[in-house]
Coordinates of C-alpha atoms in Angstrom, one line a residue:
M1005 CA 43.5 -72.2 34.6
S1006 CA 41.6 -74.3 31.9
K1007 CA 42.5 -77.4 33.7
N1008 CA 40.8 -76.3 36.8
K1009 CA 37.8 -75.4 34.8
N1010 CA 37.6 -78.8 33.3
K1011 CA 37.9 -80.5 36.7
E1012 CA 34.9 -78.4 37.8
K1013 CA 32.9 -79.4 35.0
N1014 CA 33.7 -83.1 35.3
S1015 CA 32.7 -82.9 38.9
D1016 CA 29.4 -81.3 38.0
I1017 CA 28.7 -84.1 35.5
S1018 CA 29.6 -86.9 37.8
L1019 CA 27.6 -85.4 40.6
G1020 CA 24.5 -85.4 38.2
D1021 CA 25.1 -89.1 37.4
D1022 CA 25.3 -90.0 41.1
F1023 CA 22.3 -87.9 41.7
L1024 CA 20.3 -89.7 39.0
D1025 CA 21.4 -93.1 40.4
D1026 CA 20.2 -92.2 43.8
L1027 CA 16.9 -90.8 42.5
L1028 CA 16.1 -94.0 40.8
N1029 CA 17.1 -96.1 43.8
T1030 CA 15.1 -93.9 46.2
S1031 CA 11.9 -93.8 44.1
N1032 CA 11.9 -97.6 43.4
Q1033 CA 13.9 -99.6 45.9
T1034 CA 11.7 -101.2 48.5
E1035 CA 13.3 -101.5 51.9
P1036 CA 12.1 -104.0 54.7
T1037 CA 10.6 -102.3 57.6
K1038 CA 11.8 -104.8 60.1
K1039 CA 14.7 -107.0 60.5
E1040 CA 12.5 -110.0 60.9
S1041 CA 10.8 -109.4 57.5
N1042 CA 9.8 -112.8 55.9
N1043 CA 11.4 -114.2 52.8
T1044 CA 8.8 -112.8 50.6
L1045 CA 9.5 -109.2 51.4
V1046 CA 13.2 -109.9 51.1
N1047 CA 13.0 -111.5 47.7
E1048 CA 10.7 -108.6 46.5
S1049 CA 13.2 -106.1 47.7
M1050 CA 16.1 -107.9 45.9
D1051 CA 14.0 -108.2 42.7
T1052 CA 13.2 -104.4 42.9
K1053 CA 16.8 -103.5 43.3
T1054 CA 17.8 -105.8 40.4
D1055 CA 15.1 -103.9 38.2
V1056 CA 16.4 -100.5 39.3
D1057 CA 20.0 -101.4 38.5
S1058 CA 18.9 -102.6 35.2
D1059 CA 16.9 -99.5 34.4
T1060 CA 20.0 -97.4 35.6
R1061 CA 22.4 -99.2 33.2
L1062 CA 19.8 -99.0 30.4
I1063 CA 19.4 -95.2 30.7
N1064 CA 23.1 -94.7 30.9
S1065 CA 23.8 -96.8 27.8
L1066 CA 21.0 -94.9 25.9
V1067 CA 22.6 -91.6 26.7
L1068 CA 25.9 -92.7 25.2
K1069 CA 24.4 -93.6 21.9
N1070 CA 24.0 -91.1 19.1
L1071 CA 20.7 -90.3 17.2
K1072 CA 21.2 -92.8 14.5
E1073 CA 21.9 -95.7 16.9
L1074 CA 18.8 -94.8 19.0
R1075 CA 16.5 -94.7 15.9
Q1076 CA 18.0 -98.1 14.8
L1077 CA 17.0 -99.4 18.3
A1078 CA 13.5 -98.1 17.9
K1079 CA 13.2 -99.7 14.6
E1080 CA 14.3 -103.0 16.2
K1081 CA 11.7 -102.6 18.8
G1082 CA 8.9 -102.2 16.1
L1083 CA 8.2 -98.6 17.0
T1084 CA 6.9 -96.2 14.4
G1085 CA 7.2 -92.4 14.1
Y1086 CA 10.7 -92.2 15.6
S1087 CA 12.4 -90.9 12.5
K1088 CA 11.4 -87.4 13.4
M1089 CA 11.8 -87.5 17.0
K1090 CA 14.6 -85.8 19.1
K1091 CA 17.2 -87.7 21.1
D1092 CA 15.8 -86.9 24.6
D1093 CA 12.4 -88.1 23.5
L1094 CA 13.8 -91.4 22.1
I1095 CA 15.8 -92.0 25.2
L1096 CA 12.6 -91.6 27.2
I1097 CA 10.5 -93.9 25.3
L1098 CA 13.3 -96.5 24.7
S1099 CA 13.7 -96.9 28.5
Q1100 CA 10.1 -97.9 28.8
P1101 CA 8.7 -101.5 28.2
V1102 CA 7.6 -102.2 24.6
E1103 CA 4.0 -101.7 25.1
E1104 CA 4.4 -98.3 26.8
S1105 CA 6.9 -97.3 24.2
I1106 CA 4.5 -97.9 21.4
Q1107 CA 1.8 -95.8 23.2
A1108 CA 4.3 -93.1 24.0
V1109 CA 5.2 -92.8 20.2
T1110 CA 1.6 -92.7 19.3
V1111 CA 0.9 -89.8 21.7
K1112 CA 4.0 -88.2 20.4
E1113 CA 2.8 -88.3 16.8
E1114 CA -0.6 -86.9 17.9
E1115 CA 1.1 -84.0 19.6
R1116 CA 3.3 -83.3 16.5
D1117 CA 0.5 -83.4 14.0
D1118 CA -1.7 -81.1 16.2
P1119 CA -0.6 -77.4 15.6
L1120 CA -2.2 -76.2 18.7
P1121 CA -2.7 -79.1 21.3
I1122 CA -5.4 -78.7 23.8
S1123 CA -5.8 -80.2 27.2
R1124 CA -8.4 -82.9 26.8
P1125 CA -10.8 -83.4 29.9
T1126 CA -10.7 -86.7 31.7
Q1127 CA -13.8 -88.8 32.5
K1128 CA -13.9 -87.0 35.9
S1129 CA -13.9 -83.5 34.2
K1130 CA -17.4 -83.6 32.8
K1131 CA -18.1 -80.0 33.7
A1132 CA -15.0 -78.9 31.8
V1133 CA -16.8 -79.8 28.5
E1134 CA -19.6 -77.4 29.3
K1135 CA -17.4 -74.7 30.9
E1136 CA -13.8 -74.1 29.9
S1137 CA -13.1 -71.7 32.8
F1138 CA -14.6 -70.0 35.7
T1139 CA -14.6 -66.9 37.7
A1140 CA -13.3 -66.8 41.4
E1141 CA -16.9 -66.4 42.7
E1142 CA -17.9 -69.6 40.8
L1143 CA -14.9 -71.4 42.2
M1144 CA -15.8 -70.3 45.7
Q1145 CA -19.4 -71.7 45.1
E1146 CA -18.0 -74.9 43.9
N1147 CA -15.8 -75.3 46.9
Q1148 CA -18.9 -74.6 49.2
D1149 CA -20.9 -77.3 47.3
E1150 CA -18.0 -79.8 48.4
K1151 CA -18.6 -81.8 45.3
E1152 CA -15.5 -84.1 45.3
G1153 CA -14.1 -85.7 42.3
D1154 CA -14.6 -82.8 39.8
N1155 CA -11.3 -82.4 38.0
W1156 CA -11.3 -79.0 36.2
I1157 CA -9.3 -79.0 33.1
L1158 CA -9.1 -76.1 30.6
S1159 CA -9.4 -76.5 27.0
G1160 CA -10.1 -73.1 25.6
P1161 CA -10.7 -69.3 26.4
P1162 CA -13.9 -68.2 28.2
T1163 CA -15.8 -65.7 26.1
L1164 CA -16.8 -63.3 29.0
N1165 CA -17.4 -60.1 26.9
D1166 CA -18.5 -59.4 23.4
P1167 CA -15.4 -59.3 21.1
T1168 CA -14.1 -55.8 20.3
S1169 CA -11.6 -54.7 17.9
V1170 CA -7.9 -54.7 18.6
R1171 CA -5.4 -52.1 17.5
D1172 CA -4.2 -54.1 14.5
P1173 CA -7.0 -56.7 13.9
V1174 CA -6.1 -59.5 11.2
D1175 CA -8.9 -58.3 9.1
I1176 CA -6.6 -55.5 7.7
L1177 CA -4.7 -58.5 5.9
T1178 CA -7.6 -58.6 3.2
Q1179 CA -6.5 -55.1 2.0
Y1180 CA -3.0 -56.3 0.8
K1181 CA -2.4 -57.6 -2.7
D1182 CA 0.5 -59.4 -4.2
E1183 CA 2.7 -58.1 -7.1
R1184 CA -0.1 -59.3 -9.5
G1185 CA -2.7 -57.5 -7.8
K1186 CA -4.3 -60.6 -6.4
T1187 CA -5.6 -60.4 -2.9
I1188 CA -3.3 -62.4 -0.5
V1189 CA -5.8 -63.2 2.2
T1190 CA -9.3 -64.3 1.0
D1191 CA -12.3 -64.3 3.3
K1192 CA -11.9 -68.2 3.5
L1193 CA -8.2 -67.9 4.6
L1194 CA -9.1 -65.0 7.1
G1195 CA -11.6 -67.4 8.8
S1196 CA -8.8 -70.0 9.3
I1197 CA -6.3 -67.1 10.7
K1198 CA -8.9 -65.8 13.1
K1199 CA -9.0 -69.1 14.7
R1200 CA -5.5 -68.8 16.0
F1201 CA -4.6 -65.0 15.8
N1202 CA -6.4 -61.8 17.0
S1203 CA -3.8 -59.2 15.7
I1204 CA -1.3 -58.6 13.0
S1205 CA 1.3 -58.3 15.8
E1206 CA 0.9 -61.8 16.9
I1207 CA 1.6 -63.0 13.3
A1208 CA 4.7 -60.6 13.0
T1209 CA 6.3 -61.8 16.1
L1210 CA 6.2 -65.5 15.3
P1211 CA 9.6 -66.8 15.4
K1212 CA 8.7 -69.3 12.4
I1213 CA 5.9 -69.5 10.0
T1214 CA 5.0 -73.1 10.9
E1215 CA 1.9 -72.1 12.7
L1216 CA 0.6 -70.3 9.6
V1217 CA 1.5 -73.2 7.4
S1218 CA -0.2 -75.5 9.6
L1219 CA -3.4 -73.6 9.3
S1220 CA -6.0 -75.1 6.9
G1221 CA -5.9 -73.7 3.3
I1222 CA -2.7 -71.9 3.7
G1223 CA 0.2 -73.1 1.7
E1224 CA 3.9 -72.2 2.4
Q1225 CA 4.1 -69.4 -0.3
T1226 CA 0.9 -67.7 1.0
A1227 CA 2.1 -67.9 4.6
Q1228 CA 5.4 -66.4 3.5
K1229 CA 3.5 -63.5 2.0
I1230 CA 1.2 -62.9 5.0
W1231 CA 4.1 -63.2 7.4
R1232 CA 6.2 -60.5 5.4
V1233 CA 3.1 -58.1 5.3
A1234 CA 2.6 -58.5 9.1
Q1235 CA 6.3 -57.8 9.8
Q1236 CA 6.2 -54.7 7.5
Y1237 CA 3.0 -53.4 9.1
H1238 CA 4.6 -54.1 12.7
Q1239 CA 7.8 -52.3 11.7
M1240 CA 5.8 -49.2 10.9
N1241 CA 5.6 -48.7 14.7
A1242 CA 9.3 -47.8 15.2
K1243 CA 9.8 -44.9 17.7
T1244 CA 12.6 -42.8 18.8
A1245 CA 14.4 -43.4 22.2
K1246 CA 12.8 -40.1 23.6
T1247 CA 9.3 -41.5 22.8
L1248 CA 10.1 -44.7 24.4
M1249 CA 11.3 -43.1 27.5
R1250 CA 8.1 -41.1 27.8
Q1251 CA 6.0 -44.3 27.2
K1252 CA 8.0 -46.1 29.9
K1253 CA 7.4 -43.2 32.4
D1254 CA 3.7 -43.1 31.6
A1255 CA 3.4 -46.9 31.7
N1256 CA 0.4 -48.1 33.7
K1257 CA 1.1 -49.4 37.2
C1258 CA -0.8 -51.3 39.9
S1259 CA -0.4 -50.8 43.7
T1260 CA 0.9 -53.7 45.6
G1261 CA -1.0 -52.6 48.6
S1262 CA 2.3 -51.4 50.4
V1263 CA 3.6 -48.0 49.6
A1264 CA 7.2 -49.1 50.6
L1265 CA 7.0 -51.9 48.0
D1266 CA 5.5 -49.7 45.5
E1267 CA 8.3 -47.2 45.8
L1268 CA 10.8 -50.1 45.5
L1269 CA 9.0 -51.1 42.3
G1270 CA 9.1 -47.6 40.9
G1271 CA 5.4 -47.1 41.4
G1272 CA 3.9 -50.6 41.6
I1273 CA 3.6 -53.6 39.4
E1274 CA 4.2 -52.3 35.7
A1275 CA 2.2 -53.1 32.7
K1276 CA 4.2 -54.8 29.8
S1277 CA 6.6 -56.1 32.2
L1278 CA 7.2 -59.6 33.9
T1279 CA 7.7 -59.2 37.6
E1280 CA 8.9 -62.2 39.7
F1281 CA 8.8 -62.6 43.5
F1282 CA 10.9 -65.5 44.8
G1283 CA 11.7 -66.9 48.2
E1284 CA 11.1 -69.8 50.7
A1285 CA 7.7 -71.0 51.7
G1286 CA 5.7 -68.5 54.0
M1287 CA 7.4 -65.4 52.7
G1288 CA 4.1 -63.8 51.4
K1289 CA 4.4 -64.5 47.6
T1290 CA 0.8 -65.6 47.3
Q1291 CA -0.4 -62.7 49.6
I1292 CA 1.2 -60.2 47.2
C1293 CA -0.7 -61.8 44.2
Y1294 CA -4.1 -61.7 46.2
T1295 CA -3.5 -58.1 46.9
A1296 CA -2.4 -57.1 43.5
A1297 CA -5.4 -58.9 42.1
V1298 CA -7.9 -56.9 44.0
N1299 CA -6.0 -53.6 43.2
A1300 CA -5.6 -54.3 39.6
L1301 CA -9.5 -54.1 39.3
L1302 CA -9.7 -50.6 40.8
Q1303 CA -9.7 -47.3 39.1
K1304 CA -6.4 -45.7 38.4
S1305 CA -6.8 -43.1 41.2
E1306 CA -7.5 -45.9 43.6
G1307 CA -4.3 -47.8 42.8
G1308 CA -5.4 -49.8 39.7
F1309 CA -3.8 -49.9 36.1
E1310 CA -6.2 -47.4 34.4
D1311 CA -9.5 -45.7 34.6
Y1312 CA -12.4 -47.3 33.1
D1313 CA -16.3 -47.0 33.0
P1314 CA -17.8 -49.5 35.3
K1315 CA -20.9 -50.1 33.1
S1316 CA -18.6 -50.9 30.2
A1317 CA -18.1 -54.4 29.0
Q1318 CA -14.5 -53.7 28.6
R1319 CA -13.8 -53.4 32.4
P1320 CA -10.4 -54.8 33.5
R1321 CA -10.0 -58.4 34.3
V1322 CA -7.3 -60.4 36.1
V1323 CA -6.2 -64.0 35.1
W1324 CA -4.9 -66.4 37.9
L1325 CA -3.0 -69.4 36.6
D1326 CA -2.8 -71.7 39.9
T1327 CA -0.2 -74.4 39.7
E1328 CA -0.2 -75.5 43.3
S1329 CA -3.9 -75.4 44.0
T1330 CA -3.6 -72.8 46.8
F1331 CA -6.1 -70.1 45.6
K1332 CA -9.0 -69.4 47.9
S1333 CA -11.7 -66.9 46.7
E1334 CA -12.6 -66.3 50.4
R1335 CA -9.3 -64.6 50.8
I1336 CA -10.3 -62.2 47.9
V1337 CA -13.5 -61.5 49.9
E1338 CA -11.6 -60.9 53.2
I1339 CA -9.1 -58.4 51.7
V1340 CA -11.9 -56.3 49.9
K1341 CA -14.0 -56.3 52.9
N1342 CA -11.1 -55.1 55.2
R1343 CA -9.3 -52.9 52.6
Y1344 CA -12.3 -51.5 50.8
P1345 CA -15.4 -51.9 53.1
N1346 CA -17.6 -49.7 50.7
K1347 CA -16.9 -51.9 47.6
D1348 CA -18.8 -55.1 46.7
P1349 CA -16.8 -58.2 46.8
D1350 CA -18.7 -59.9 44.1
Y1351 CA -17.4 -57.4 41.6
F1352 CA -13.8 -58.6 42.2
L1353 CA -14.7 -62.2 42.3
D1354 CA -16.6 -61.8 38.9
N1355 CA -13.6 -60.3 37.3
I1356 CA -10.8 -62.8 38.3
I1357 CA -10.7 -65.6 36.0
Y1358 CA -9.2 -68.6 37.6
Y1359 CA -7.5 -71.5 36.0
Q1360 CA -6.1 -74.7 37.5
I1361 CA -3.0 -76.0 36.0
L1362 CA -2.0 -79.5 36.4
S1363 CA 0.8 -79.9 33.9
T1364 CA 3.3 -77.9 31.8
D1365 CA 1.2 -78.4 28.7
M1366 CA -2.0 -77.1 30.5
L1367 CA 0.1 -74.0 31.5
Q1368 CA 1.3 -73.4 27.8
N1369 CA -2.2 -74.0 26.6
A1370 CA -3.8 -71.6 29.1
I1371 CA -1.3 -68.8 28.4
E1372 CA -1.8 -69.1 24.7
E1373 CA -5.7 -68.9 25.3
V1374 CA -5.5 -66.1 27.8
F1375 CA -3.7 -63.7 25.2
K1376 CA -6.4 -64.5 22.6
M1377 CA -9.3 -63.4 25.0
P1378 CA -11.4 -60.5 23.8
D1379 CA -11.5 -59.2 27.5
K1380 CA -9.4 -56.3 28.8
I1381 CA -6.8 -58.5 30.8
V1382 CA -4.7 -56.1 32.8
L1383 CA -2.8 -58.7 35.0
V1384 CA -1.8 -62.3 34.5
I1385 CA -0.7 -64.1 37.6
I1386 CA 1.0 -67.5 37.6
D1387 CA 1.5 -68.8 41.0
S1388 CA 3.9 -70.4 40.9
L1389 CA 6.0 -70.7 37.6
M1390 CA 8.4 -73.5 38.3
A1391 CA 6.0 -75.9 40.4
P1392 CA 4.6 -78.0 37.4
F1393 CA 8.2 -78.2 35.9
R1394 CA 9.6 -79.6 39.1
F1395 CA 6.9 -82.0 39.5
E1396 CA 6.7 -83.3 35.9
F1397 CA 10.6 -83.4 35.1
S1398 CA 11.7 -84.9 38.4
H1399 CA 14.1 -87.5 37.2
G1400 CA 17.3 -85.5 37.3
I1401 CA 19.9 -84.6 34.8
S1402 CA 18.4 -86.9 32.0
E1403 CA 15.4 -84.6 31.7
L1404 CA 17.1 -81.3 32.3
A1405 CA 17.5 -80.2 28.5
R1406 CA 13.7 -81.2 27.8
R1407 CA 12.5 -79.2 30.9
Q1408 CA 14.6 -76.0 30.0
N1409 CA 13.3 -76.2 26.4
K1410 CA 9.7 -76.5 27.5
L1411 CA 10.3 -73.6 30.0
Q1412 CA 11.9 -71.3 27.3
E1413 CA 9.1 -72.0 25.0
I1414 CA 6.6 -70.8 27.5
L1415 CA 8.5 -67.9 28.6
G1416 CA 8.8 -66.9 25.0
I1417 CA 5.1 -67.0 24.6
I1418 CA 4.6 -64.8 27.5
K1419 CA 7.3 -62.2 26.5
R1420 CA 6.0 -62.0 22.9
N1421 CA 2.3 -61.5 23.9
M1422 CA 3.1 -59.2 26.9
Q1423 CA 4.3 -56.6 24.3
I1424 CA 1.5 -57.0 22.1
N1425 CA -1.5 -57.2 24.6
D1426 CA -0.1 -54.8 27.3
P1427 CA -0.8 -56.8 30.5
A1428 CA 1.3 -56.9 33.5
I1429 CA 2.7 -60.4 34.2
L1430 CA 3.2 -61.3 37.9
V1431 CA 4.7 -64.6 38.7
T1432 CA 5.9 -66.3 41.9
N1433 CA 8.9 -68.7 41.9
Q1434 CA 10.1 -71.2 44.3
A1435 CA 13.7 -70.9 45.8
T1436 CA 16.7 -73.2 45.4
T1437 CA 20.1 -73.2 47.0
K1438 CA 23.4 -72.6 45.4
M1439 CA 26.8 -73.4 46.9
S1440 CA 29.9 -71.4 46.3
M1441 CA 33.5 -71.7 47.7
A1442 CA 35.1 -68.8 49.5
G1443 CA 38.5 -70.0 50.5
A1444 CA 38.1 -73.2 52.4
M1445 CA 34.5 -72.4 53.3
S1446 CA 31.3 -73.3 51.4
I1447 CA 28.6 -70.5 51.2
T1448 CA 25.0 -71.4 50.6
S1449 CA 22.9 -68.9 49.0
I1450 CA 19.1 -68.7 48.3
I1451 CA 18.4 -68.2 44.5
A1452 CA 15.3 -68.4 42.4
A1453 CA 14.6 -71.7 40.6
G1454 CA 14.7 -72.1 37.0
G1455 CA 18.2 -71.2 36.0
F1456 CA 19.2 -68.9 33.3
A1457 CA 15.9 -69.4 31.4
V1458 CA 13.9 -67.6 33.9
A1459 CA 16.7 -65.2 34.9
H1460 CA 16.9 -63.8 31.3
A1461 CA 13.1 -63.7 30.9
V1462 CA 11.9 -61.7 34.1
T1463 CA 12.0 -57.8 33.9
H1464 CA 12.2 -57.3 37.7
R1465 CA 13.4 -60.1 40.0
I1466 CA 12.5 -59.5 43.7
K1467 CA 13.7 -61.6 46.6
L1468 CA 11.5 -62.1 49.7
S1469 CA 12.8 -62.9 53.2
K1470 CA 11.8 -62.6 56.8
K1471 CA 13.1 -60.0 59.3
S1472 CA 12.6 -59.3 63.1
A1473 CA 10.5 -56.4 64.0
G1474 CA 12.6 -55.7 66.9
K1475 CA 10.8 -55.0 70.2
N1476 CA 7.3 -56.3 68.8
K1477 CA 7.8 -59.9 68.9
D1478 CA 4.3 -60.7 67.6
V1479 CA 5.2 -59.3 64.2
V1480 CA 7.4 -60.7 61.6
L1481 CA 8.4 -58.3 58.9
R1482 CA 8.8 -59.4 55.2
K1483 CA 11.6 -57.8 53.4
A1484 CA 11.6 -57.4 49.6
T1485 CA 15.0 -56.9 47.8
V1486 CA 15.7 -55.9 44.2
V1487 CA 18.1 -58.7 42.9
D1488 CA 17.9 -57.9 39.2
S1489 CA 16.1 -55.1 37.1
P1490 CA 17.1 -53.2 34.0
Y1491 CA 16.3 -49.9 35.6
L1492 CA 15.1 -50.2 39.3
S1493 CA 17.5 -49.1 41.8
S1494 CA 18.9 -51.5 44.4
G1495 CA 17.1 -51.4 47.6
E1496 CA 14.9 -53.1 50.1
A1497 CA 11.2 -52.6 51.3
E1498 CA 9.6 -54.0 54.4
F1499 CA 5.9 -55.0 54.8
V1500 CA 3.6 -57.3 56.9
L1501 CA 0.9 -59.8 56.0
N1502 CA -2.7 -59.0 57.5
E1503 CA -6.3 -59.0 56.9
E1504 CA -5.9 -56.5 54.0
G1505 CA -3.4 -58.6 52.2
I1506 CA 0.0 -56.9 52.5
A1507 CA 0.5 -53.6 54.3
D1508 CA 3.2 -51.2 55.3
F1509 CA 4.8 -51.3 58.9
D1510 CA 5.7 -48.3 60.7
K1511 CA 7.5 -48.0 64.1
G1512 CA 6.7 -51.6 65.0
I1513 CA 2.9 -51.1 64.5
S1514 CA 1.0 -52.0 61.4
K1515 CA -0.7 -49.2 59.6
T1516 CA -3.7 -51.5 59.2
K1517 CA -5.0 -54.2 61.5
S1518 CA -3.2 -56.6 63.6
V1519 CA -0.9 -59.2 61.9
S1520 CA -1.6 -62.8 61.8
S1521 CA 0.4 -65.7 60.9
K1522 CA -2.4 -67.5 59.3
Y1523 CA -1.7 -65.8 56.0
T1524 CA 1.6 -67.7 55.5
T1525 CA 1.6 -71.0 53.6
S1526 CA 4.1 -73.9 53.8
I1527 CA 2.6 -76.3 51.3
G1528 CA 5.4 -78.7 50.3
K1529 CA 9.1 -77.4 50.2
D1530 CA 9.9 -74.4 48.2
I1531 CA 13.5 -75.2 48.5
E1532 CA 14.8 -78.5 46.9
S1533 CA 18.5 -79.4 47.2
E1534 CA 18.3 -81.6 44.1
E1535 CA 17.8 -78.3 42.0
D1536 CA 21.3 -77.2 43.1
I1537 CA 22.9 -79.6 40.5
E1538 CA 20.5 -78.5 37.7
D1539 CA 21.0 -74.7 38.3
D1540 CA 24.8 -75.2 38.8
I1541 CA 25.0 -77.0 35.5
L1542 CA 22.8 -74.4 33.7
A1543 CA 25.1 -71.6 35.3

C-alpha cells in the first residue's frame, strides 16, 4: 500500500518538473513562422532554445541545493542582504542576471524593513497621490471622460466619514498600569499604535507581536505588556454555546436577489462569514456580486444587513476589490433602476468604494486598509480571489510554496478582521479541473482554485453551473450547489441573470424581466489545466 502511495507521489513530482520545463520552453522559445525563414531567424531560435535550456538547468540545480549553499552562491555573486532570506527567494534571485539579482535583493530589503508596505504609485498614477480610492460614481465619471493612461493605485484608506468610536478603542490601553503602577501606554505610544490599529481586538488577535515591536517608540518588553493586556481584555468576551447559537441565528444577512438562493444560504449572505462562489466563466459570479452590493445598502426590511438612519454619517458602505478590471458602475445603475425604480442610483454609487487591484501586494494592502476604515463597512467583495495569484505566480512548481504562503497570509488577515469588524466577505473564485481514477477510467471534475488554503478559509463554498430551462430555449438557468459549509444543508437553487441582476425562475418564466445573455462574461479562461498539478500536489 505504501509503495503505491510513493509511486503516486513520485509521479506528481515528475509531472511538475515536466510542466516547469514545458512552461519555460513555451514562454521563451521562438519558433520560425515559415519553413523558408532566413538564417537570422534560425540562429535566433537556436540561441533562445540554448538560453532556455540553460535557465532550466540553473533552476533545477538551485532547487537541489540547501539554504547554506544558496547563501554561499549569493555571497560569491556579490549580493547583500541574503542572510535573512528564505530558500524560495534566494532561488528566484539567483536565477536572474547579476544586475537584476542585486536590484531584487535591494527591493527585498526595503520590503523587510517596512512593517506595513504600501503600494507606491507609478508615474502614470498622478491622481492616486491626491486621491487614494474612489466611489463607484466617480469611477463611472472617470470612464465617461475617457482619460487613457491613468493607472489607479491605492496607498491608503479613504476617510469618507468622520471617525467614530469602536467597541474597544485602543484608547482604553492608557488606563492600564504595570506591576509598579506605571502607565503602560503613554500618549506618545498611543499615537504610534493608532497609526496601525483601531481596536484592542486587532492587537489581541495578532499571531505575533512583531508588528507592535516595529512601531516607533515601542520596545519588545512594552509590546509584550500591551499584547498581554489586549488578550486579557479580548478573553473577557467568552460566551456560552447557547449564546453563540442565538447570535448565529440573529446574525445579519443580506439578500442575494433570488429567494431560492437566499433559502439555500440560510437567509442570504451572512455577516462575519466568508462566502465563496466558484465556477467557469459566464456562470454569473460577478452578477451575484453586483446584486448583493446593491441590496447590502438597503434597510434590513428591504433585504439589507441592518436598519440605519439615512441621514446618519454611519450609513452602510460596500467595498469592491476588483482584481480582473471587470467592474462597471453602469451595471449598478441598471440594477437599481430595474429592481428599485423609486430609489436614487447615486446613493448606491456614492456608497460603493472601489479598489482596482493589480497585484497580490496591492490586494493585501487594500484589505488591511479596508478594515481600518472608520466607515460602517457591511460587505467586502473580492472579484476574483485567485486571479492575481495565477497571474503573478505563473512559473509552475517552483513558485507554488511562495504563492500558497502569500495566499494564506491574506486569508488570515481576512479571517481575523472579519470576526472583529463584523462585515460579510463575498469572494468569487476561478475554477480548475481535477482528475481522478475510477477503475480504468479517468474522471475530470470542476473544483475551486487555490487548493486547501482557500478550502479551509471559506465558511460557505457554493459551486455555480448552467442548466437547461427545458422547453424555454431562450433561457439558461444558473444552478447553485452547496459544496462545503459547517451548517448549511446540502441542496441546490436555480436562478437567472437579467436586468435586475439575478432573479428567481418559475415555471420557465422569469419572475422579473426578460433574460439576456449580455450579463455573462468570458474574459480570459477561468479554467486552467496547469492548475491541476498544483492543486493535486496540495491535496
